[in-house]
PDB file of C-alpha atoms in Angstrom:
ATOM      1  CA  MET A  54     -24.801   7.379 -20.005  1.00  0.00           C
ATOM      2  CA  ILE A  55     -25.167   7.191 -23.757  1.00  0.00           C
ATOM      3  CA  ASN A  56     -22.422   7.495 -26.321  1.00  0.00           C
ATOM      4  CA  ILE A  57     -22.869   7.487 -30.044  1.00  0.00           C
ATOM      5  CA  TYR A  58     -19.927   6.707 -32.414  1.00  0.00           C
ATOM      6  CA  CYS A  59     -19.570   6.571 -36.101  1.00  0.00           C
ATOM      7  CA  THR A  60     -16.526   5.426 -38.149  1.00  0.00           C
ATOM      8  CA  ASP A  61     -14.787   8.224 -40.111  1.00  0.00           C
ATOM      9  CA  PRO A  62     -14.806   6.995 -43.723  1.00  0.00           C
ATOM     10  CA  GLU A  63     -11.420   8.715 -44.331  1.00  0.00           C
ATOM     11  CA  ASN A  64      -9.202   7.397 -41.564  1.00  0.00           C
ATOM     12  CA  GLY A  65     -11.320   4.714 -40.017  1.00  0.00           C
ATOM     13  CA  ALA A  66     -11.371   6.330 -36.549  1.00  0.00           C
ATOM     14  CA  LEU A  67     -14.291   6.474 -34.303  1.00  0.00           C
ATOM     15  CA  ALA A  68     -15.876   9.876 -34.015  1.00  0.00           C
ATOM     16  CA  GLU A  69     -18.462  10.613 -31.356  1.00  0.00           C
ATOM     17  CA  GLN A  70     -21.932  11.973 -32.628  1.00  0.00           C
ATOM     18  CA  GLU A  71     -24.770  13.819 -31.066  1.00  0.00           C
ATOM     19  CA  LYS A  72     -27.532  12.030 -32.976  1.00  0.00           C
ATOM     20  CA  ILE A  73     -28.312   8.414 -33.732  1.00  0.00           C
ATOM     21  CA  LEU A  74     -27.985   8.101 -37.409  1.00  0.00           C
ATOM     22  CA  PRO A  75     -27.858   4.967 -39.598  1.00  0.00           C
ATOM     23  CA  GLY A  76     -24.528   3.131 -39.345  1.00  0.00           C
ATOM     24  CA  ALA A  77     -23.907   4.419 -35.809  1.00  0.00           C
ATOM     25  CA  TRP A  78     -22.777   2.575 -32.815  1.00  0.00           C
ATOM     26  CA  VAL A  79     -24.797   3.440 -29.706  1.00  0.00           C
ATOM     27  CA  HIS A  80     -23.305   2.374 -26.466  1.00  0.00           C
ATOM     28  CA  LEU A  81     -25.296   2.546 -23.114  1.00  0.00           C
ATOM     29  CA  CYS A  82     -23.469   2.378 -19.871  1.00  0.00           C
ATOM     30  CA  ALA A  83     -25.707   2.268 -16.810  1.00  0.00           C
ATOM     31  CA  PRO A  84     -28.378   4.137 -18.788  1.00  0.00           C
ATOM     32  CA  THR A  85     -31.185   6.173 -17.155  1.00  0.00           C
ATOM     33  CA  PRO A  86     -34.810   5.437 -17.997  1.00  0.00           C
ATOM     34  CA  GLU A  87     -34.860   8.562 -20.050  1.00  0.00           C
ATOM     35  CA  GLU A  88     -31.923   7.330 -22.134  1.00  0.00           C
ATOM     36  CA  LEU A  89     -33.480   3.957 -22.647  1.00  0.00           C
ATOM     37  CA  ALA A  90     -36.629   5.554 -23.884  1.00  0.00           C
ATOM     38  CA  ARG A  91     -34.760   7.672 -26.243  1.00  0.00           C
ATOM     39  CA  VAL A  92     -32.838   4.876 -27.865  1.00  0.00           C
ATOM     40  CA  ALA A  93     -35.900   2.703 -27.860  1.00  0.00           C
ATOM     41  CA  THR A  94     -37.936   5.298 -29.664  1.00  0.00           C
ATOM     42  CA  SER A  95     -35.205   6.196 -32.152  1.00  0.00           C
ATOM     43  CA  LEU A  96     -34.484   2.525 -33.215  1.00  0.00           C
ATOM     44  CA  SER A  97     -38.064   1.205 -32.742  1.00  0.00           C
ATOM     45  CA  LEU A  98     -37.038  -1.294 -30.024  1.00  0.00           C
ATOM     46  CA  GLU A  99     -38.615  -2.336 -26.897  1.00  0.00           C
ATOM     47  CA  LYS A 100     -37.265  -1.066 -23.604  1.00  0.00           C
ATOM     48  CA  ASP A 101     -36.981  -4.716 -22.152  1.00  0.00           C
ATOM     49  CA  VAL A 102     -34.723  -5.631 -25.079  1.00  0.00           C
ATOM     50  CA  LEU A 103     -32.328  -2.821 -24.180  1.00  0.00           C
ATOM     51  CA  ALA A 104     -32.668  -3.478 -20.346  1.00  0.00           C
ATOM     52  CA  ALA A 105     -31.892  -7.220 -20.699  1.00  0.00           C
ATOM     53  CA  ALA A 106     -28.196  -6.643 -19.984  1.00  0.00           C
ATOM     54  CA  LEU A 107     -29.023  -4.429 -16.932  1.00  0.00           C
ATOM     55  CA  ASP A 108     -29.767  -7.434 -14.723  1.00  0.00           C
ATOM     56  CA  GLU A 109     -26.597  -8.947 -13.135  1.00  0.00           C
ATOM     57  CA  GLU A 110     -28.248 -12.316 -12.911  1.00  0.00           C
ATOM     58  CA  GLU A 111     -29.280 -12.336 -16.652  1.00  0.00           C
ATOM     59  CA  ARG A 112     -28.109 -15.480 -18.384  1.00  0.00           C
ATOM     60  CA  SER A 113     -26.309 -15.493 -21.739  1.00  0.00           C
ATOM     61  CA  ARG A 114     -28.563 -16.139 -24.690  1.00  0.00           C
ATOM     62  CA  LEU A 115     -29.294 -15.321 -28.388  1.00  0.00           C
ATOM     63  CA  GLU A 116     -32.556 -14.053 -29.588  1.00  0.00           C
ATOM     64  CA  VAL A 117     -33.462 -13.506 -33.193  1.00  0.00           C
ATOM     65  CA  GLU A 118     -36.452 -11.381 -34.047  1.00  0.00           C
ATOM     66  CA  ASP A 119     -37.758  -9.728 -37.120  1.00  0.00           C
ATOM     67  CA  THR A 120     -36.808  -6.266 -36.028  1.00  0.00           C
ATOM     68  CA  HIS A 121     -33.623  -7.059 -34.117  1.00  0.00           C
ATOM     69  CA  THR A 122     -30.916  -9.668 -32.995  1.00  0.00           C
ATOM     70  CA  LEU A 123     -30.000  -9.871 -29.323  1.00  0.00           C
ATOM     71  CA  VAL A 124     -26.625 -11.294 -28.370  1.00  0.00           C
ATOM     72  CA  LEU A 125     -26.205 -11.450 -24.510  1.00  0.00           C
ATOM     73  CA  VAL A 126     -22.910 -12.681 -23.177  1.00  0.00           C
ATOM     74  CA  ASP A 127     -20.861 -12.334 -20.069  1.00  0.00           C
ATOM     75  CA  THR A 128     -17.759  -9.996 -19.936  1.00  0.00           C
ATOM     76  CA  PRO A 129     -15.054 -10.084 -17.399  1.00  0.00           C
ATOM     77  CA  THR A 130     -14.695  -7.262 -14.793  1.00  0.00           C
ATOM     78  CA  VAL A 131     -12.050  -6.512 -12.238  1.00  0.00           C
ATOM     79  CA  GLU A 132     -12.291  -4.319  -9.103  1.00  0.00           C
ATOM     80  CA  GLN A 133      -9.730  -3.382  -6.505  1.00  0.00           C
ATOM     81  CA  GLN A 134     -10.485  -4.187  -2.896  1.00  0.00           C
ATOM     82  CA  GLY A 135      -7.596  -3.035  -0.726  1.00  0.00           C
ATOM     83  CA  PRO A 136      -4.284  -4.726  -1.774  1.00  0.00           C
ATOM     84  CA  SER A 137      -6.039  -7.448  -3.921  1.00  0.00           C
ATOM     85  CA  PHE A 138      -8.255  -7.483  -6.986  1.00  0.00           C
ATOM     86  CA  VAL A 139     -11.760  -8.999  -7.231  1.00  0.00           C
ATOM     87  CA  TYR A 140     -12.680 -10.613 -10.632  1.00  0.00           C
ATOM     88  CA  ASN A 141     -16.290 -11.148 -11.711  1.00  0.00           C
ATOM     89  CA  THR A 142     -18.509 -11.057 -14.783  1.00  0.00           C
ATOM     90  CA  LEU A 143     -21.294  -8.817 -15.997  1.00  0.00           C
ATOM     91  CA  PRO A 144     -23.932  -9.232 -18.684  1.00  0.00           C
ATOM     92  CA  PHE A 145     -22.923  -7.455 -21.904  1.00  0.00           C
ATOM     93  CA  GLY A 146     -25.746  -6.962 -24.480  1.00  0.00           C
ATOM     94  CA  ILE A 147     -25.177  -6.540 -28.344  1.00  0.00           C
ATOM     95  CA  ILE A 148     -28.395  -5.533 -30.215  1.00  0.00           C
ATOM     96  CA  LEU A 149     -28.467  -5.556 -34.031  1.00  0.00           C
ATOM     97  CA  THR A 150     -31.103  -3.474 -35.737  1.00  0.00           C
ATOM     98  CA  ARG A 151     -31.557  -2.890 -39.381  1.00  0.00           C
ATOM     99  CA  ASP A 152     -29.063  -0.077 -39.529  1.00  0.00           C
ATOM    100  CA  ASN A 153     -27.364   0.200 -36.135  1.00  0.00           C
ATOM    101  CA  ILE A 154     -25.457  -1.737 -33.429  1.00  0.00           C
ATOM    102  CA  VAL A 155     -26.336  -1.056 -29.832  1.00  0.00           C
ATOM    103  CA  THR A 156     -24.340  -2.285 -26.850  1.00  0.00           C
ATOM    104  CA  VAL A 157     -25.522  -2.202 -23.234  1.00  0.00           C
ATOM    105  CA  CYS A 158     -23.818  -2.844 -19.898  1.00  0.00           C
ATOM    106  CA  LEU A 159     -24.664  -2.197 -16.236  1.00  0.00           C
ATOM    107  CA  ARG A 160     -21.253  -0.683 -15.358  1.00  0.00           C
ATOM    108  CA  GLU A 161     -18.139   0.558 -17.249  1.00  0.00           C
ATOM    109  CA  VAL A 162     -16.127  -2.533 -18.426  1.00  0.00           C
ATOM    110  CA  ALA A 163     -13.025  -3.092 -20.558  1.00  0.00           C
ATOM    111  CA  LEU A 164     -14.733  -4.425 -23.692  1.00  0.00           C
ATOM    112  CA  PRO A 165     -16.115  -1.229 -25.275  1.00  0.00           C
ATOM    113  CA  ARG A 166     -13.196   0.834 -24.037  1.00  0.00           C
ATOM    114  CA  ALA A 167     -10.939  -1.300 -26.195  1.00  0.00           C
ATOM    115  CA  PHE A 168     -12.831   0.056 -29.213  1.00  0.00           C
ATOM    116  CA  THR A 169     -13.297   3.602 -28.220  1.00  0.00           C
ATOM    117  CA  GLU A 170      -9.613   3.890 -27.337  1.00  0.00           C
ATOM    118  CA  GLY A 171      -8.462   2.525 -30.713  1.00  0.00           C
ATOM    119  CA  MET A 172      -6.990  -0.664 -29.319  1.00  0.00           C
ATOM    120  CA  VAL A 173      -8.966  -2.726 -31.861  1.00  0.00           C
ATOM    121  CA  LYS A 174      -7.990  -2.050 -35.535  1.00  0.00           C
ATOM    122  CA  GLY A 175     -10.129  -2.386 -38.695  1.00  0.00           C
ATOM    123  CA  ILE A 176     -13.510  -1.759 -37.232  1.00  0.00           C
ATOM    124  CA  SER A 177     -16.518  -0.193 -38.963  1.00  0.00           C
ATOM    125  CA  THR A 178     -19.708   0.773 -37.322  1.00  0.00           C
ATOM    126  CA  ARG A 179     -21.453   0.462 -40.658  1.00  0.00           C
ATOM    127  CA  LYS A 180     -20.459  -3.242 -40.750  1.00  0.00           C
ATOM    128  CA  LYS A 181     -22.416  -4.106 -37.699  1.00  0.00           C
ATOM    129  CA  ASN A 182     -22.294  -7.825 -38.195  1.00  0.00           C
ATOM    130  CA  ARG A 183     -18.578  -7.818 -38.459  1.00  0.00           C
ATOM    131  CA  MET A 184     -18.241  -5.534 -35.457  1.00  0.00           C
ATOM    132  CA  THR A 185     -20.353  -7.924 -33.398  1.00  0.00           C
ATOM    133  CA  LEU A 186     -17.938 -10.633 -34.173  1.00  0.00           C
ATOM    134  CA  GLN A 187     -14.955  -8.366 -33.305  1.00  0.00           C
ATOM    135  CA  LEU A 188     -16.721  -7.531 -29.964  1.00  0.00           C
ATOM    136  CA  LEU A 189     -16.999 -11.204 -29.136  1.00  0.00           C
ATOM    137  CA  TYR A 190     -13.457 -11.939 -30.163  1.00  0.00           C
ATOM    138  CA  ARG A 191     -12.136  -9.097 -27.943  1.00  0.00           C
ATOM    139  CA  ASN A 192     -14.372 -10.404 -25.066  1.00  0.00           C
ATOM    140  CA  ALA A 193     -12.757 -13.906 -25.341  1.00  0.00           C
ATOM    141  CA  THR A 194      -9.221 -12.366 -25.364  1.00  0.00           C
ATOM    142  CA  LEU A 195     -10.210 -10.309 -22.292  1.00  0.00           C
ATOM    143  CA  PHE A 196     -11.059 -13.511 -20.389  1.00  0.00           C
ATOM    144  CA  LEU A 197      -7.586 -14.963 -21.410  1.00  0.00           C
ATOM    145  CA  PHE A 198      -5.949 -11.676 -20.153  1.00  0.00           C
ATOM    146  CA  TYR A 199      -7.725 -11.668 -16.823  1.00  0.00           C
ATOM    147  CA  LEU A 200      -7.063 -15.477 -16.395  1.00  0.00           C
ATOM    148  CA  ARG A 201      -3.320 -14.646 -16.722  1.00  0.00           C
ATOM    149  CA  GLN A 202      -3.674 -11.899 -14.029  1.00  0.00           C
ATOM    150  CA  VAL A 203      -5.445 -14.425 -11.814  1.00  0.00           C
ATOM    151  CA  ASP A 204      -2.583 -16.849 -12.149  1.00  0.00           C
ATOM    152  CA  LYS A 205      -0.054 -14.191 -11.302  1.00  0.00           C
ATOM    153  CA  ASN A 206      -1.950 -13.119  -8.284  1.00  0.00           C
ATOM    154  CA  SER A 207      -2.290 -16.624  -7.118  1.00  0.00           C
ATOM    155  CA  THR A 208       1.527 -17.129  -7.511  1.00  0.00           C
ATOM    156  CA  ARG A 209       2.085 -13.877  -5.511  1.00  0.00           C
ATOM    157  CA  VAL A 210      -0.199 -14.893  -2.685  1.00  0.00           C
ATOM    158  CA  GLU A 211       1.306 -18.361  -2.635  1.00  0.00           C
ATOM    159  CA  ASN A 212       4.838 -16.907  -2.213  1.00  0.00           C
ATOM    160  CA  GLU A 213       3.500 -14.711   0.640  1.00  0.00           C
ATOM    161  CA  LEU A 214       2.105 -17.859   2.280  1.00  0.00           C
ATOM    162  CA  HIS A 215       5.376 -19.497   2.207  1.00  0.00           C
ATOM    163  CA  ILE A 216       6.737 -16.633   4.392  1.00  0.00           C
ATOM    164  CA  SER A 217       3.864 -16.358   6.878  1.00  0.00           C
ATOM    165  CA  MET A 218       0.593 -18.300   7.239  1.00  0.00           C
ATOM    166  CA  LYS A 219      -1.944 -15.430   7.776  1.00  0.00           C
ATOM    167  CA  ASN A 220      -5.708 -15.336   7.164  1.00  0.00           C
ATOM    168  CA  LYS A 221      -5.345 -12.466   4.883  1.00  0.00           C
ATOM    169  CA  GLU A 222      -3.531 -14.483   2.251  1.00  0.00           C
ATOM    170  CA  LEU A 223      -5.975 -17.406   2.598  1.00  0.00           C
ATOM    171  CA  ILE A 224      -8.873 -15.136   2.178  1.00  0.00           C
ATOM    172  CA  GLN A 225      -7.199 -13.732  -1.111  1.00  0.00           C
ATOM    173  CA  MET A 226      -6.670 -17.292  -2.458  1.00  0.00           C
ATOM    174  CA  LEU A 227     -10.447 -18.013  -1.673  1.00  0.00           C
ATOM    175  CA  GLY A 228     -11.445 -14.930  -3.601  1.00  0.00           C
ATOM    176  CA  LEU A 229      -9.215 -15.956  -6.562  1.00  0.00           C
ATOM    177  CA  GLU A 230     -10.749 -19.450  -6.527  1.00  0.00           C
ATOM    178  CA  LYS A 231     -14.244 -17.853  -6.457  1.00  0.00           C
ATOM    179  CA  SER A 232     -13.279 -15.684  -9.444  1.00  0.00           C
ATOM    180  CA  LEU A 233     -12.314 -18.695 -11.435  1.00  0.00           C
ATOM    181  CA  VAL A 234     -15.674 -20.310 -10.745  1.00  0.00           C
ATOM    182  CA  TYR A 235     -17.430 -17.204 -12.056  1.00  0.00           C
ATOM    183  CA  PHE A 236     -15.163 -17.155 -15.197  1.00  0.00           C
ATOM    184  CA  SER A 237     -15.811 -20.862 -15.837  1.00  0.00           C
ATOM    185  CA  THR A 238     -19.479 -20.441 -15.577  1.00  0.00           C
ATOM    186  CA  ALA A 239     -19.538 -17.380 -17.830  1.00  0.00           C
ATOM    187  CA  LEU A 240     -17.311 -18.928 -20.496  1.00  0.00           C
ATOM    188  CA  LYS A 241     -19.412 -22.046 -20.771  1.00  0.00           C
ATOM    189  CA  SER A 242     -22.621 -19.983 -21.217  1.00  0.00           C
ATOM    190  CA  ASN A 243     -20.871 -17.879 -23.757  1.00  0.00           C
ATOM    191  CA  GLU A 244     -19.824 -20.944 -25.650  1.00  0.00           C
ATOM    192  CA  ILE A 245     -23.421 -22.080 -26.100  1.00  0.00           C
ATOM    193  CA  VAL A 246     -24.308 -18.589 -27.495  1.00  0.00           C
ATOM    194  CA  LEU A 247     -21.365 -18.644 -29.941  1.00  0.00           C
ATOM    195  CA  GLU A 248     -22.145 -22.127 -31.260  1.00  0.00           C
ATOM    196  CA  LYS A 249     -25.803 -21.012 -31.880  1.00  0.00           C
ATOM    197  CA  MET A 250     -24.450 -18.008 -33.910  1.00  0.00           C
ATOM    198  CA  LEU A 251     -22.891 -20.337 -36.394  1.00  0.00           C
ATOM    199  CA  ARG A 252     -26.444 -21.034 -37.675  1.00  0.00           C
ATOM    200  CA  LEU A 253     -27.223 -17.407 -38.323  1.00  0.00           C
ATOM    201  CA  ASP A 254     -27.626 -16.345 -41.894  1.00  0.00           C
ATOM    202  CA  PHE A 255     -25.275 -13.336 -41.758  1.00  0.00           C
ATOM    203  CA  VAL A 256     -22.551 -15.626 -40.485  1.00  0.00           C
ATOM    204  CA  ARG A 257     -23.020 -18.471 -42.861  1.00  0.00           C
ATOM    205  CA  ASP A 258     -23.385 -16.211 -45.936  1.00  0.00           C
ATOM    206  CA  TRP A 259     -19.969 -14.600 -45.535  1.00  0.00           C
ATOM    207  CA  PRO A 260     -16.950 -16.949 -45.255  1.00  0.00           C
ATOM    208  CA  GLU A 261     -14.792 -14.245 -43.570  1.00  0.00           C
ATOM    209  CA  ASP A 262     -17.405 -13.889 -40.687  1.00  0.00           C
ATOM    210  CA  THR A 263     -17.707 -17.684 -40.325  1.00  0.00           C
ATOM    211  CA  GLU A 264     -13.982 -17.965 -39.992  1.00  0.00           C
ATOM    212  CA  LEU A 265     -13.866 -15.053 -37.488  1.00  0.00           C
ATOM    213  CA  LEU A 266     -16.574 -16.610 -35.462  1.00  0.00           C
ATOM    214  CA  GLU A 267     -14.736 -19.881 -35.479  1.00  0.00           C
ATOM    215  CA  ASP A 268     -11.643 -18.083 -34.246  1.00  0.00           C
ATOM    216  CA  VAL A 269     -13.925 -16.685 -31.341  1.00  0.00           C
ATOM    217  CA  ILE A 270     -15.068 -20.034 -30.431  1.00  0.00           C
ATOM    218  CA  VAL A 271     -11.430 -21.442 -30.348  1.00  0.00           C
ATOM    219  CA  GLU A 272     -10.437 -18.513 -28.102  1.00  0.00           C
ATOM    220  CA  ASN A 273     -13.401 -19.082 -25.829  1.00  0.00           C
ATOM    221  CA  LYS A 274     -12.477 -22.912 -25.611  1.00  0.00           C
ATOM    222  CA  GLN A 275      -8.928 -22.055 -24.848  1.00  0.00           C
ATOM    223  CA  ALA A 276     -10.146 -19.650 -22.029  1.00  0.00           C
ATOM    224  CA  ILE A 277     -12.291 -22.518 -20.637  1.00  0.00           C
ATOM    225  CA  GLU A 278      -9.338 -24.914 -20.543  1.00  0.00           C
ATOM    226  CA  MET A 279      -7.051 -22.411 -18.885  1.00  0.00           C
ATOM    227  CA  CYS A 280      -9.635 -21.560 -16.431  1.00  0.00           C
ATOM    228  CA  ASN A 281     -10.107 -25.264 -15.492  1.00  0.00           C
ATOM    229  CA  ILE A 282      -6.310 -25.664 -15.207  1.00  0.00           C
ATOM    230  CA  TYR A 283      -5.880 -22.589 -13.003  1.00  0.00           C
ATOM    231  CA  ARG A 284      -8.846 -23.675 -10.751  1.00  0.00           C
ATOM    232  CA  ASP A 285      -7.439 -27.156 -10.349  1.00  0.00           C
ATOM    233  CA  ILE A 286      -4.031 -25.725  -9.382  1.00  0.00           C
ATOM    234  CA  LEU A 287      -5.534 -23.267  -6.999  1.00  0.00           C
ATOM    235  CA  SER A 288      -7.695 -25.767  -5.508  1.00  0.00           C
ATOM    236  CA  GLY A 289      -4.754 -28.025  -5.021  1.00  0.00           C
ATOM    237  CA  THR A 290      -2.612 -25.212  -3.545  1.00  0.00           C
ATOM    238  CA  MET A 291      -5.437 -24.320  -1.060  1.00  0.00           C
ATOM    239  CA  ASP A 292      -5.701 -28.010  -0.036  1.00  0.00           C
ATOM    240  CA  ALA A 293      -1.975 -28.217   0.462  1.00  0.00           C
ATOM    241  CA  PHE A 294      -1.770 -25.109   2.554  1.00  0.00           C
ATOM    242  CA  ALA A 295      -4.735 -26.247   4.580  1.00  0.00           C
ATOM    243  CA  SER A 296      -2.823 -29.537   5.308  1.00  0.00           C
ATOM    244  CA  VAL A 297       0.290 -27.611   6.226  1.00  0.00           C
ATOM    245  CA  ILE A 298      -1.577 -25.323   8.636  1.00  0.00           C
ATOM    246  CA  SER A 299      -3.232 -28.271  10.222  1.00  0.00           C
ATOM    247  CA  ASN A 300       0.131 -30.122  10.602  1.00  0.00           C
ATOM    248  CA  ASN A 301       1.671 -27.063  12.243  1.00  0.00           C
ATOM    249  CA  LEU A 302      -1.090 -26.947  14.602  1.00  0.00           C
ATOM    250  CA  ASN A 303      -0.610 -30.623  15.499  1.00  0.00           C
ATOM    251  CA  ILE A 304       3.089 -30.082  16.000  1.00  0.00           C
ATOM    252  CA  VAL A 305       2.400 -27.102  18.323  1.00  0.00           C
ATOM    253  CA  MET A 306      -0.184 -29.067  20.291  1.00  0.00           C
ATOM    254  CA  LYS A 307       2.183 -32.040  20.616  1.00  0.00           C
ATOM    255  CA  LEU A 308       5.040 -29.734  21.917  1.00  0.00           C
ATOM    256  CA  LEU A 309       2.674 -28.097  24.411  1.00  0.00           C
ATOM    257  CA  ALA A 310       1.531 -31.498  25.718  1.00  0.00           C
ATOM    258  CA  ALA A 311       5.146 -32.743  26.002  1.00  0.00           C
ATOM    259  CA  VAL A 312       6.084 -29.485  27.965  1.00  0.00           C
ATOM    260  CA  THR A 313       3.051 -29.905  30.151  1.00  0.00           C
ATOM    261  CA  ILE A 314       4.102 -33.557  31.029  1.00  0.00           C
ATOM    262  CA  VAL A 315       7.707 -32.471  31.674  1.00  0.00           C
ATOM    263  CA  LEU A 316       6.604 -29.693  33.943  1.00  0.00           C
ATOM    264  CA  THR A 317       4.067 -31.914  35.790  1.00  0.00           C
ATOM    265  CA  ILE A 318       6.791 -34.296  37.197  1.00  0.00           C
ATOM    266  CA  PRO A 319       8.560 -31.748  39.418  1.00  0.00           C
ATOM    267  CA  SER A 320       5.174 -30.602  40.651  1.00  0.00           C
ATOM    268  CA  LEU A 321       4.136 -34.108  41.480  1.00  0.00           C
ATOM    269  CA  VAL A 322       7.371 -34.912  43.465  1.00  0.00           C
ATOM    270  CA  PHE A 323       7.143 -31.556  45.364  1.00  0.00           C
ATOM    271  CA  GLY A 324       3.450 -32.131  46.087  1.00  0.00           C
ATOM    272  CA  LEU A 325       4.140 -35.557  47.605  1.00  0.00           C
ATOM    273  CA  TRP A 326       6.920 -34.254  49.889  1.00  0.00           C
ATOM    274  CA  GLY A 327       4.721 -31.369  50.780  1.00  0.00           C
ATOM    275  CA  ALA A 328       2.129 -33.548  52.536  1.00  0.00           C
ATOM    276  CA  ASN A 329       1.529 -33.114  56.234  1.00  0.00           C
ATOM    277  CA  VAL A 330       2.877 -36.612  56.965  1.00  0.00           C
ATOM    278  CA  ALA A 331       6.241 -38.258  57.534  1.00  0.00           C
ATOM    279  CA  VAL A 332       8.288 -38.423  54.441  1.00  0.00           C
ATOM    280  CA  PRO A 333      11.798 -39.775  53.530  1.00  0.00           C
ATOM    281  CA  PHE A 334      14.686 -37.454  54.181  1.00  0.00           C
ATOM    282  CA  ALA A 335      12.613 -35.227  56.359  1.00  0.00           C
ATOM    283  CA  GLY A 336      15.450 -35.038  58.922  1.00  0.00           C
ATOM    284  CA  HIS A 337      18.299 -35.264  56.583  1.00  0.00           C
ATOM    285  CA  PRO A 338      20.528 -32.034  56.420  1.00  0.00           C
ATOM    286  CA  PHE A 339      20.673 -32.302  52.505  1.00  0.00           C
ATOM    287  CA  GLY A 340      17.043 -33.478  52.201  1.00  0.00           C
ATOM    288  CA  PHE A 341      16.070 -30.477  50.077  1.00  0.00           C
ATOM    289  CA  TRP A 342      18.840 -31.001  47.542  1.00  0.00           C
ATOM    290  CA  ILE A 343      18.072 -34.761  47.410  1.00  0.00           C
ATOM    291  CA  LEU A 344      14.470 -33.895  46.596  1.00  0.00           C
ATOM    292  CA  ILE A 345      15.759 -31.593  43.948  1.00  0.00           C
ATOM    293  CA  GLY A 346      17.988 -34.140  42.475  1.00  0.00           C
ATOM    294  CA  ILE A 347      15.136 -36.735  42.399  1.00  0.00           C
ATOM    295  CA  ALA A 348      12.807 -34.274  40.513  1.00  0.00           C
ATOM    296  CA  LEU A 349      15.578 -33.434  38.090  1.00  0.00           C
ATOM    297  CA  ALA A 350      16.375 -37.054  37.406  1.00  0.00           C
ATOM    298  CA  MET A 351      12.783 -37.966  36.809  1.00  0.00           C
ATOM    299  CA  THR A 352      12.296 -34.936  34.466  1.00  0.00           C
ATOM    300  CA  ALA A 353      15.555 -35.967  32.605  1.00  0.00           C
ATOM    301  CA  ALA A 354      14.202 -39.446  32.194  1.00  0.00           C
ATOM    302  CA  ALA A 355      10.896 -38.258  30.923  1.00  0.00           C
ATOM    303  CA  VAL A 356      12.739 -35.884  28.370  1.00  0.00           C
ATOM    304  CA  LEU A 357      14.849 -38.724  27.243  1.00  0.00           C
ATOM    305  CA  VAL A 358      11.952 -41.030  26.657  1.00  0.00           C
ATOM    306  CA  MET A 359       9.953 -38.355  24.734  1.00  0.00           C
ATOM    307  CA  ARG A 360      13.132 -37.567  22.635  1.00  0.00           C
ATOM    308  CA  ARG A 361      13.499 -41.302  21.716  1.00  0.00           C
ATOM    309  CA  LYS A 362       9.761 -41.400  20.710  1.00  0.00           C
ATOM    310  CA  LYS A 363      10.285 -38.122  18.828  1.00  0.00           C
ATOM    311  CA  TRP A 364       7.695 -36.219  20.938  1.00  0.00           C
ATOM    312  CA  LEU A 365      10.123 -33.406  21.414  1.00  0.00           C
TER     313      LEU A 365
END
């Protein structure tokens, strides 16, 4: 899908266009080969440049050529799977040509939607360099937003684990921990790209752009720190619950072993007196009850010993 936007000079709102004109923002979301060819022909770009962000395994990088500048970063995504959410990252490409800005992503993500829905103020598609920095700033704040969601979800799952130890909650915790690993890797890759951008001419020549990029780097570093903190907390929580589950299993096994020993004593006594040989109290009129008393006494003694040793 291809969308073309241009800022209205009167009210500053984004207006969708039909044609690619100078000063327009071209957004490609899961584009077809025909759409890639159309944009590549209109802006004199190679299709490989536009398709760079369509590979899920593509790494973040910065490429500066004579005809264009490619800024490829990772952006956070969230998908619902049953009652829980799965957080991941996707490559997001920003391509600066002489007159236009082009963004490319493999699936619909929250980053461009924040601009098209008017959540970001003061944008101008004609100021493509400034808009690039605004996209990067919004991307860093999205990481912070999703990290807070991950923290809230981990707290919710932790409260559920306090009530009942189930595999479902443990799998959710594992999924959140995996999401934090993805976020941490993506943020560190983005940090390298942002620091390289400080050396670009269009950033150094404008103090306001330099200050904005420095703000982006600060937000990105804050997201990295938050991600590391949440990952350490989640990892410690997982280890703690694993220890609790293992301890509960040991308690159950110890109890079952103690019950087995207690039940074995009467069986042992009755088995001895059931042998086909002469046994004590065989001719006694109360022999059966005496035998029951012996079994109960030995069982009570075993229970008392186990209670003193805290096996029961």
